[in-house]
XYZ file of C-alpha atoms in Angstrom:
689
model
C -41.001 -35.146 96.734
C -41.441 -31.444 97.407
C -44.626 -29.590 96.557
C -43.128 -27.623 93.630
C -41.714 -30.820 92.169
C -45.106 -32.472 92.425
C -46.735 -29.518 90.633
C -44.194 -29.591 87.792
C -44.448 -33.368 87.484
C -48.243 -33.198 87.381
C -48.247 -30.479 84.767
C -45.861 -32.361 82.494
C -47.849 -35.524 82.919
C -51.049 -33.685 82.023
C -49.439 -32.232 78.890
C -48.150 -35.609 77.877
C -51.594 -37.096 78.417
C -53.246 -34.346 76.339
C -50.740 -34.826 73.527
C -51.163 -38.571 73.650
C -54.934 -38.275 73.524
C -54.608 -35.767 70.654
C -52.340 -38.108 68.728
C -54.653 -41.039 69.331
C -57.645 -38.970 68.270
C -55.977 -37.752 65.095
C -54.743 -41.218 64.254
C -58.011 -43.088 64.850
C -60.680 -40.545 63.926
C -62.505 -41.044 60.635
C -62.002 -37.583 59.214
C -64.519 -38.155 56.451
C -67.189 -37.820 59.129
C -66.019 -34.233 59.625
C -66.403 -33.260 55.979
C -70.005 -31.995 56.229
C -69.099 -29.938 59.269
C -65.979 -28.488 57.622
C -67.796 -27.809 54.355
C -70.570 -25.972 56.162
C -68.280 -23.864 58.365
C -65.984 -22.846 55.507
C -68.952 -22.050 53.256
C -70.460 -19.836 55.973
C -67.159 -18.080 56.584
C -66.497 -17.410 52.881
C -70.184 -16.860 52.026
C -69.907 -19.095 48.991
C -70.049 -22.867 48.401
C -67.045 -24.885 49.560
C -66.812 -28.641 49.379
C -64.381 -31.473 50.034
C -65.850 -34.049 47.700
C -63.245 -36.788 48.040
C -61.425 -38.562 50.804
C -60.190 -36.638 53.872
C -57.481 -38.496 55.766
C -54.507 -38.138 58.127
C -51.218 -40.000 57.718
C -48.281 -40.037 60.120
C -44.819 -39.946 58.699
C -41.381 -38.631 59.462
C -39.632 -35.734 57.692
C -35.943 -36.700 57.291
C -35.155 -33.441 55.483
C -35.913 -31.468 58.676
C -32.878 -32.922 60.448
C -32.348 -33.230 64.197
C -34.934 -34.773 66.466
C -37.749 -33.703 64.116
C -36.490 -36.232 61.569
C -37.270 -39.071 63.993
C -40.715 -37.945 65.125
C -43.764 -38.754 62.958
C -45.862 -35.751 62.023
C -49.502 -35.649 60.927
C -50.037 -35.114 57.204
C -53.548 -34.194 56.099
C -54.817 -35.112 52.639
C -58.029 -33.829 51.065
C -59.164 -34.867 47.605
C -61.406 -33.166 45.060
C -61.903 -29.709 46.580
C -64.044 -26.982 44.989
C -64.786 -23.381 45.853
C -67.773 -21.738 44.221
C -68.362 -18.246 42.918
C -70.489 -15.533 44.527
C -74.158 -15.463 43.532
C -73.718 -12.644 40.999
C -71.610 -14.862 38.710
C -73.232 -17.451 36.462
C -70.295 -19.863 36.478
C -70.629 -22.121 39.535
C -66.946 -22.787 40.267
C -64.008 -20.492 41.020
C -61.298 -22.923 42.206
C -60.836 -26.669 41.944
C -58.050 -28.896 43.316
C -57.573 -32.576 42.715
C -55.731 -32.933 46.004
C -54.314 -30.865 48.857
C -51.559 -32.168 51.156
C -50.233 -30.327 54.175
C -48.293 -31.054 57.318
C -49.417 -29.702 60.683
C -46.991 -29.011 63.522
C -48.808 -30.072 66.748
C -46.650 -28.367 69.400
C -47.330 -24.767 68.239
C -51.056 -25.448 68.769
C -50.389 -25.069 72.496
C -49.366 -21.446 71.786
C -52.398 -20.909 69.537
C -50.322 -21.004 66.366
C -51.390 -23.080 63.393
C -48.067 -23.850 61.780
C -48.181 -25.498 58.361
C -44.623 -25.729 57.013
C -45.803 -26.587 53.521
C -48.944 -27.037 51.433
C -48.899 -28.969 48.167
C -51.603 -28.270 45.567
C -52.169 -30.886 42.892
C -53.696 -29.972 39.541
C -55.064 -26.587 40.618
C -57.466 -24.744 38.326
C -58.890 -21.295 38.907
C -61.201 -18.919 37.073
C -60.668 -15.332 38.244
C -63.179 -12.759 37.016
C -63.842 -9.056 37.482
C -66.894 -7.380 35.975
C -67.050 -3.909 34.460
C -68.602 -2.552 37.688
C -65.516 -3.616 39.646
C -66.895 -6.699 41.401
C -64.253 -9.453 41.538
C -64.730 -13.067 42.570
C -61.367 -13.157 44.350
C -62.624 -10.558 46.833
C -64.422 -12.094 49.803
C -67.148 -10.321 51.779
C -66.916 -11.331 55.413
C -69.696 -8.974 56.490
C -69.436 -5.941 58.787
C -66.699 -6.131 61.371
C -67.745 -6.495 65.007
C -65.885 -3.630 66.666
C -66.542 -4.984 70.156
C -65.332 -8.479 69.398
C -61.786 -9.236 70.452
C -59.390 -10.191 67.656
C -58.596 -13.863 67.398
C -55.480 -14.968 69.258
C -54.866 -17.752 66.791
C -52.199 -17.156 64.140
C -51.932 -18.990 60.812
C -48.354 -19.536 59.671
C -47.833 -21.140 56.211
C -44.221 -21.668 55.234
C -44.380 -22.529 51.545
C -46.713 -23.575 48.762
C -45.850 -26.317 46.301
C -47.867 -27.019 43.177
C -47.872 -28.993 39.978
C -49.523 -28.654 36.583
C -52.667 -26.597 36.494
C -54.666 -23.941 34.708
C -55.587 -20.363 35.552
C -58.066 -18.188 33.653
C -58.103 -14.446 34.321
C -60.888 -12.305 32.869
C -61.007 -8.611 33.821
C -63.550 -6.372 32.089
C -62.087 -3.215 33.674
C -58.694 -3.887 32.060
C -60.134 -5.382 28.865
C -57.968 -8.397 29.636
C -58.560 -12.111 29.199
C -55.633 -14.444 29.889
C -55.273 -18.216 30.118
C -52.219 -19.697 31.845
C -51.256 -23.359 31.636
C -48.680 -24.806 34.064
C -46.896 -28.082 33.216
C -44.035 -29.953 34.823
C -40.675 -29.712 33.054
C -39.989 -33.330 33.974
C -36.329 -32.657 34.707
C -35.611 -29.401 36.615
C -33.399 -26.803 34.925
C -30.690 -25.199 37.098
C -31.135 -21.483 37.743
C -27.651 -20.706 36.386
C -28.482 -22.339 33.038
C -31.109 -19.639 32.387
C -29.637 -16.471 33.903
C -25.920 -17.242 33.585
C -23.326 -18.222 36.182
C -22.340 -14.656 37.143
C -25.932 -13.590 37.827
C -26.650 -16.797 39.731
C -23.586 -16.242 41.901
C -24.592 -12.645 42.636
C -28.120 -13.692 43.634
C -26.707 -16.460 45.836
C -24.432 -14.002 47.661
C -27.222 -11.456 48.174
C -29.909 -13.971 49.171
C -30.298 -17.699 49.603
C -29.502 -20.005 46.703
C -32.363 -19.952 44.146
C -34.180 -23.186 43.469
C -34.226 -24.765 40.022
C -36.857 -24.123 37.385
C -39.468 -26.875 37.735
C -42.523 -25.861 35.688
C -43.263 -24.440 32.269
C -45.828 -21.712 31.594
C -47.818 -21.040 28.465
C -49.856 -17.851 28.265
C -52.460 -16.856 25.660
C -55.197 -14.245 25.451
C -55.331 -10.470 25.370
C -54.113 -7.651 27.608
C -55.857 -4.269 27.496
C -57.360 -5.241 24.159
C -54.025 -6.262 22.606
C -53.132 -9.828 21.633
C -51.000 -11.564 24.277
C -48.931 -14.714 24.010
C -45.893 -16.115 25.708
C -44.141 -18.885 27.529
C -41.833 -19.198 30.497
C -40.537 -21.204 33.441
C -40.939 -20.931 37.210
C -39.802 -22.737 40.339
C -41.860 -25.363 42.103
C -41.966 -24.084 45.688
C -43.201 -20.636 46.629
C -41.731 -19.640 50.007
C -44.198 -17.417 51.870
C -42.460 -16.919 55.211
C -38.836 -16.675 54.105
C -38.761 -13.281 52.351
C -35.121 -13.771 51.354
C -35.748 -17.028 49.468
C -35.634 -16.111 45.738
C -38.290 -17.643 43.520
C -37.045 -18.129 39.934
C -39.040 -16.711 37.017
C -38.367 -16.577 33.289
C -40.713 -15.513 30.496
C -40.830 -14.450 26.866
C -44.016 -12.434 26.335
C -45.482 -10.610 23.336
C -48.207 -7.984 23.595
C -49.194 -6.584 20.185
C -45.887 -5.251 18.749
C -44.058 -5.241 22.087
C -41.861 -8.087 23.310
C -40.479 -8.531 26.827
C -38.000 -11.234 27.854
C -37.291 -11.588 31.587
C -35.142 -13.910 33.675
C -34.417 -13.590 37.372
C -36.059 -13.842 40.770
C -39.033 -12.771 42.830
C -38.520 -12.441 46.578
C -41.086 -12.089 49.350
C -43.876 -13.403 47.082
C -46.540 -13.122 49.782
C -46.218 -9.341 49.610
C -44.875 -9.264 46.045
C -41.878 -7.610 47.669
C -38.992 -7.351 45.197
C -37.926 -8.241 41.658
C -34.422 -8.778 40.307
C -34.707 -9.446 36.594
C -32.741 -9.159 33.419
C -35.149 -7.418 31.060
C -34.914 -7.339 27.282
C -37.522 -5.041 25.790
C -38.266 -4.435 22.115
C -41.085 -3.086 19.990
C -42.278 -0.819 17.195
C -42.279 2.363 19.326
C -41.589 3.315 22.938
C -44.886 5.214 22.846
C -46.706 1.862 22.636
C -45.650 1.084 26.229
C -48.044 3.674 27.683
C -51.287 1.629 27.474
C -49.393 -1.404 28.819
C -47.459 0.195 31.685
C -48.827 3.696 32.249
C -45.340 5.146 31.626
C -45.428 8.120 29.227
C -42.674 7.750 26.625
C -42.238 9.435 23.222
C -43.006 7.904 19.844
C -39.850 6.430 18.351
C -38.631 4.142 15.573
C -38.368 0.409 16.428
C -36.267 -0.126 19.562
C -34.601 -2.795 21.649
C -32.970 -2.591 25.081
C -31.238 -4.997 27.454
C -30.639 -4.220 31.130
C -31.434 -5.125 34.728
C -34.791 -4.339 36.300
C -34.841 -4.044 40.069
C -38.088 -3.389 41.895
C -38.963 -2.742 45.523
C -42.719 -2.711 45.651
C -43.354 -1.563 49.218
C -41.222 1.547 49.556
C -42.700 4.320 51.778
C -42.794 6.747 48.848
C -44.351 4.242 46.450
C -43.231 1.207 44.481
C -39.764 1.758 42.993
C -38.586 0.330 39.665
C -35.006 0.799 38.418
C -33.866 -0.155 34.921
C -30.111 -0.027 35.342
C -27.170 -0.196 32.987
C -29.269 -0.860 29.930
C -27.950 -0.775 26.379
C -29.924 -0.783 23.178
C -30.904 0.863 19.933
C -33.669 3.189 18.822
C -33.848 3.021 15.072
C -30.198 3.149 13.959
C -29.085 5.098 17.040
C -27.544 3.552 20.140
C -28.962 4.275 23.611
C -27.557 3.644 27.108
C -28.441 4.713 30.614
C -30.317 4.291 33.872
C -33.973 5.037 34.564
C -36.059 4.894 37.717
C -39.834 5.012 38.088
C -41.516 5.727 41.425
C -45.258 5.178 41.838
C -45.511 8.264 44.034
C -48.399 10.634 44.720
C -49.994 12.718 43.331
C -48.316 11.347 40.174
C -45.640 8.760 39.511
C -42.294 10.086 38.358
C -39.724 8.932 35.812
C -36.139 10.113 36.214
C -32.734 9.166 34.896
C -29.858 9.802 32.521
C -29.623 8.670 28.892
C -26.657 8.744 26.508
C -26.290 8.086 22.784
C -22.834 7.803 21.284
C -24.160 8.237 17.737
C -27.644 9.581 17.184
C -29.118 9.791 13.690
C -31.335 12.767 12.938
C -33.906 10.601 11.204
C -34.501 8.738 14.473
C -35.704 12.005 16.048
C -38.399 12.505 13.397
C -41.156 10.501 15.193
C -40.895 12.837 18.194
C -42.752 15.487 16.174
C -44.546 13.192 13.736
C -42.125 13.994 10.915
C -41.459 10.394 9.876
C -43.037 8.886 6.773
C -46.574 7.492 6.644
C -45.158 3.976 6.361
C -43.060 4.520 9.487
C -46.013 6.039 11.353
C -48.147 3.041 10.465
C -45.424 0.643 11.608
C -45.207 2.259 15.049
C -48.994 2.526 15.392
C -49.364 6.259 14.804
C -52.944 7.456 14.363
C -52.260 10.345 11.957
C -51.248 10.120 8.331
C -49.328 12.960 6.726
C -51.284 14.325 3.709
C -49.303 14.297 0.491
C -49.757 18.035 -0.037
C -48.582 19.002 3.472
C -45.006 19.566 4.640
C -45.520 20.490 8.307
C -46.229 17.401 10.502
C -49.927 17.036 11.342
C -49.635 14.108 13.788
C -50.898 15.301 17.163
C -48.976 15.144 20.406
C -50.600 12.779 22.905
C -51.066 15.443 25.557
C -53.690 13.377 27.392
C -50.824 11.150 28.537
C -48.667 13.975 29.865
C -50.671 14.319 33.099
C -50.334 10.621 33.913
C -46.822 11.099 35.322
C -43.949 13.528 35.889
C -40.443 13.224 34.493
C -36.935 14.565 35.021
C -34.586 13.025 32.456
C -31.325 14.268 30.970
C -30.182 13.158 27.526
C -26.786 13.549 25.889
C -26.021 12.717 22.271
C -22.261 12.657 21.872
C -22.421 12.727 18.089
C -25.389 13.424 15.858
C -25.388 12.468 12.207
C -27.667 13.976 9.567
C -25.553 12.565 6.759
C -22.035 11.279 6.350
C -20.918 14.751 5.172
C -22.597 16.775 7.923
C -21.884 15.547 11.467
C -23.422 17.414 14.376
C -20.975 17.341 17.246
C -23.284 16.843 20.225
C -26.704 17.264 21.781
C -27.728 17.979 25.356
C -31.274 18.133 26.682
C -33.038 18.233 30.015
C -36.619 16.963 29.757
C -39.003 18.084 32.496
C -42.633 17.000 32.654
C -44.839 18.181 35.500
C -48.606 17.825 35.583
C -48.936 18.086 31.794
C -46.348 20.852 31.286
C -43.469 19.636 29.112
C -40.244 21.630 29.036
C -36.966 21.059 27.243
C -34.614 23.401 29.034
C -32.209 23.383 27.380
C -32.234 21.600 24.042
C -28.763 22.343 22.703
C -26.955 21.211 19.566
C -23.288 21.630 18.735
C -23.171 22.065 14.968
C -20.662 23.360 12.428
C -18.333 24.718 15.085
C -21.135 26.739 16.680
C -24.050 26.299 19.031
C -27.784 26.001 18.524
C -29.645 26.548 21.808
C -33.383 26.080 22.204
C -35.901 26.334 25.002
C -39.157 24.492 24.336
C -42.283 24.802 26.450
C -45.443 22.810 25.603
C -48.359 23.204 27.971
C -50.574 20.131 27.623
C -52.848 21.329 30.432
C -54.740 23.605 28.048
C -56.843 22.656 25.053
C -55.561 23.286 22.491
C -51.997 22.986 23.712
C -50.002 26.188 24.156
C -46.418 26.153 22.905
C -43.416 28.430 22.842
C -39.944 27.999 21.329
C -36.957 30.251 21.790
C -33.941 29.650 19.573
C -30.457 31.071 19.402
C -27.896 30.107 16.736
C -24.366 31.390 17.163
C -21.274 31.094 14.974
C -22.360 28.216 12.738
C -19.445 28.190 10.308
C -20.473 28.043 6.665
C -17.512 25.972 5.530
C -18.578 23.257 7.995
C -22.264 23.547 7.115
C -21.475 22.872 3.445
C -18.217 20.895 3.511
C -18.628 19.532 -0.044
C -19.153 22.981 -1.626
C -15.706 24.065 -2.855
C -16.176 27.898 -2.800
C -17.190 27.742 0.883
C -14.082 25.898 2.062
C -12.073 29.132 2.385
C -14.945 31.137 3.860
C -14.647 32.870 7.213
C -18.388 33.351 7.246
C -20.868 32.246 9.879
C -24.586 31.997 10.482
C -26.172 33.689 13.502
C -29.834 33.920 14.341
C -32.584 34.274 16.936
C -36.211 33.164 16.958
C -39.050 33.455 19.431
C -42.337 31.813 18.442
C -45.496 30.955 20.336
C -48.644 29.230 19.121
C -51.522 26.949 20.036
C -52.437 23.540 18.694
C -51.670 19.879 19.249
C -49.312 19.359 16.286
C -46.340 21.108 14.731
C -48.559 22.210 11.840
C -51.172 23.664 14.204
C -48.575 25.420 16.370
C -46.894 27.097 13.389
C -50.236 27.825 11.724
C -51.247 29.972 14.713
C -47.790 31.218 15.639
C -46.771 34.735 16.603
C -43.228 35.997 16.992
C -40.175 36.809 14.965
C -37.147 35.310 13.252
C -33.807 37.013 12.679
C -30.974 35.523 10.647
C -27.597 36.839 9.541
C -25.084 35.176 7.198
C -21.794 36.779 6.173
C -19.061 35.849 3.702
C -20.712 32.958 1.920
C -21.238 31.783 -1.616
C -24.129 30.567 -3.727
C -24.562 28.570 -6.918
C -26.973 26.189 -8.546
C -24.761 23.358 -7.285
C -25.245 24.495 -3.694
C -29.007 24.455 -4.164
C -28.742 20.892 -5.420
C -26.753 19.942 -2.322
C -29.434 21.515 -0.144
C -32.210 19.809 -2.159
C -33.872 23.124 -3.081
C -35.194 22.825 -6.638
C -36.874 26.237 -6.622
C -33.684 27.749 -5.225
C -31.818 26.123 -8.094
C -34.100 27.922 -10.561
C -33.867 31.282 -8.795
C -30.078 31.188 -8.535
C -29.814 30.140 -12.162
C -31.970 33.072 -13.279
C -30.025 35.546 -11.145
C -26.472 34.387 -11.690
C -26.518 31.714 -14.404
C -24.182 28.815 -13.728
C -21.579 30.946 -11.993
C -20.639 30.750 -8.341
C -21.297 34.079 -6.650
C -19.930 35.410 -3.378
C -22.475 36.537 -0.774
C -21.179 39.412 1.305
C -24.181 39.310 3.609
C -27.641 37.788 3.883
C -29.906 39.452 6.441
C -33.432 38.427 7.437
C -35.878 39.875 9.940
C -39.290 38.205 9.678
C -42.357 39.063 11.736
C -44.970 36.350 12.222
C -48.596 36.965 13.187
C -51.317 34.298 13.256
C -49.108 32.013 11.203
C -48.413 34.592 8.462
C -44.691 35.353 8.062
C -43.883 38.735 6.517
C -40.268 39.886 5.975
C -39.512 43.250 7.501
C -36.097 42.846 5.933
C -34.892 40.063 3.644
C -31.827 41.055 1.650
C -28.814 39.369 -0.009
C -25.779 41.515 -0.727
C -23.702 39.722 -3.369
C -20.674 40.790 -5.347
C -22.955 41.407 -8.345
C -26.170 42.745 -6.898
C -28.388 43.425 -3.930
C -31.316 40.994 -3.838
C -34.392 42.104 -1.898
C -37.169 39.635 -1.045
C -40.703 40.670 -0.113
C -44.029 38.876 0.251
C -45.458 36.328 2.683
C -45.233 32.694 3.801
C -48.460 31.374 5.304
C -47.868 28.490 7.752
C -51.593 27.916 8.239
C -52.256 27.250 4.529
C -48.652 26.317 3.645
C -48.605 28.828 0.777
C -45.758 30.996 -0.499
C -46.085 34.360 -2.230
C -42.609 35.881 -2.497
C -41.145 38.501 -4.822
C -37.409 38.674 -5.517
C -36.061 42.030 -6.739
C -32.437 42.088 -7.997
C -30.448 45.331 -8.319
C -27.034 45.314 -10.045
C -24.128 47.221 -8.491
C -20.448 47.981 -8.929
C -18.878 47.692 -12.361
C -20.314 44.267 -13.175
C -23.140 43.822 -15.616
C -26.218 42.219 -14.065
C -28.522 41.139 -16.887
C -31.831 40.258 -15.178
C -34.184 43.218 -15.626
C -37.392 41.858 -14.047
C -38.227 40.545 -10.577
C -38.768 36.837 -9.876
C -41.608 35.227 -7.969
C -41.937 32.100 -5.838
C -45.509 30.990 -5.315
C -47.551 27.924 -4.464
C -47.535 25.391 -1.671
C -44.623 24.495 0.568
C -44.747 20.994 -0.924
C -44.689 22.092 -4.576
C -43.595 25.711 -4.962
C -43.147 27.215 -8.404
C -40.932 30.053 -9.572
C -40.899 32.360 -12.580
C -40.132 35.809 -13.947
C -42.563 38.639 -13.399
C -44.101 39.827 -16.676
C -43.710 43.521 -15.748
C -40.136 44.882 -15.841
C -38.787 46.877 -12.946
C -40.328 50.345 -12.941
C -37.354 52.011 -11.351
C -33.721 50.948 -11.034
C -32.908 50.685 -7.326
C -36.519 50.149 -6.296
C -35.550 47.017 -4.381
C -34.171 49.137 -1.553
C -36.766 51.908 -1.675
C -38.277 51.202 1.757
C -35.199 52.219 3.702
C -37.233 54.001 6.316
C -38.981 50.747 7.075
C -35.850 48.599 7.204
C -33.792 50.937 9.373
C -35.268 49.448 12.565
C -34.728 45.791 11.603
C -31.197 46.647 10.500
C -30.390 47.919 13.980
C -31.742 44.675 15.499
C -29.686 42.514 13.161
C -26.469 44.369 14.019
C -26.693 42.694 17.438
C -26.204 39.309 15.759
C -22.815 40.256 14.309
C -20.194 38.277 16.182
C -16.887 39.958 17.088
C -14.341 39.651 14.303
C -11.645 37.014 14.666
C -9.130 39.443 13.199
C -8.725 37.489 9.984
C -11.574 39.076 8.072
C -14.024 41.898 8.829
C -17.660 40.934 9.070
C -19.153 41.719 5.647
C -22.640 42.355 7.048
C -21.569 45.379 9.044
C -21.311 47.856 6.094
C -24.654 46.769 4.627
C -26.568 47.066 7.894
C -24.870 50.353 8.796
C -25.988 51.844 5.474
C -29.555 50.641 6.064
C -29.560 52.038 9.577
C -28.439 55.383 8.187
C -31.149 55.282 5.516
C -28.737 54.860 2.633
C -28.966 52.314 -0.155
C -25.943 50.409 -1.421
C -24.489 52.059 -4.497
C -25.995 50.641 -7.670
C -25.181 50.927 -11.372
C -27.883 52.528 -13.512
């Protein structure tokens, strides 16, 4: 035999001898004698009490499921009974974890390469009590002392393939989150196939993308509270958690309720050791989307009750931050439908929400909670803090600006059809919502209505206290016959409404913003009609009275209505407010106070042409926005034609309003042009004395 052959033969013989001695040692050693040593070493390493209180033994058996030669070779299986792990000294409760039994298989050959390979660990009847105090100390965090920078890192590697478990209990108590949860795990008895829960199509897709999911083996029951809100739920999970195979999907299913929010999930978790990815069908419902903020940290608006159904995909270890995608979801918000895709990235310095939303039919009433304009009963149902006083019209519920700096957003929304009532359909809505470090912008917020366009730009700066807000509005070519389709005299009208507004204010509610607002409003209506019936359609009781006093029960043509209102510190004062009708010129003066919600208006009628106009005294409209009152002034008009006496004052506003006159279609001249031209020239419309 050559020298190299002798060396190889000797080496192999030595290895065989070492393995044989190791096998004999493992097989014959009374492992219970090692318990005190193991307990002491583990307790020192973890710096808290650890104890194997029951039997510690080794059994040799084959693993037929491994296949190949491994199925014929016995492997050592270690069993330890009645294990406990204590809490750190700063907790009163003595025990953190308890296990009735632990079984695991050790692969001997990798020990030669300094690898501790445990293909599987089975935990029987685990129970754990996880606690975190208000100061942040948590019993699941282990203090291993200061690291020795000069010490070489250990060359031994621990490799655990999977963890199996059976019924157990977990208690989680976190003072920092105001959360206390108890979870009970019980065997289902007979496993439930994955496809029976998620559906055959989803199961097939998961199987093609990853390995085949295991069956559901255990049931969960959850009770307690999350962030101070009542929590309850139940679900199902698989029985074997694969730690090394990141592609092996672990099945999860749950139906959870937190306060007025319900979440139903069914799908898989992959790479559970790193909580790597989620692929879930998510059904979400609740009283208001705004209620999700304290639960998820995602800033969403207040809404009516909602429900959605879509797919949630999550990749939790992306370089830019954990990524969540809610794709292809469908649902309802109030009586409006909602569809779209959203993504949420836990990026720095703030997470960001982005996506596209579409509603095929959006009801106006479902937009009311966005500005706190829904009823007190609806506010209470969605958990709103404010209650609208009975004597106030402008919404007083405050915007939750403290949430606006928690994240950024870039979301587009399209409403294909908006319905205020069955008789008045808005054609469409388009909005681009941008939120950046507390600055909320809607640029644009556009409505298609009555054959025209209503464009708005909204800017709300939540970075300042109180909030600063600005709204710019432009209304063009809103056709009167479409605005009032049930009013017969308007059906042949060629008239339109045009207007501009630019308002800015400060305050955290619509009422506060308007109560401090500064700016102006310009409005022009030509070729319309008015009657008491129209006021009833519009729901204006005071308008019904005023029109009745001016014109009786007759329907009267409006040649032009022109308004130019200046607003300062919430007080609106008309620079020009005039109605030119076929019978008379109606001039309105006075104020509307948005801060106090009080009206003080005076309506001066002047007859013209050859028609007899009987009213000889001005009218007044006074009182609150909620309950205005109207009447006839006791003093008759001092001078005929006095309603248009301030022509020098209105000449400037008249020039500004001329810019709102749209080009004529050729069918009819714009009836506002003559009136405004006369005012610009300092001439009053001809009146009958």
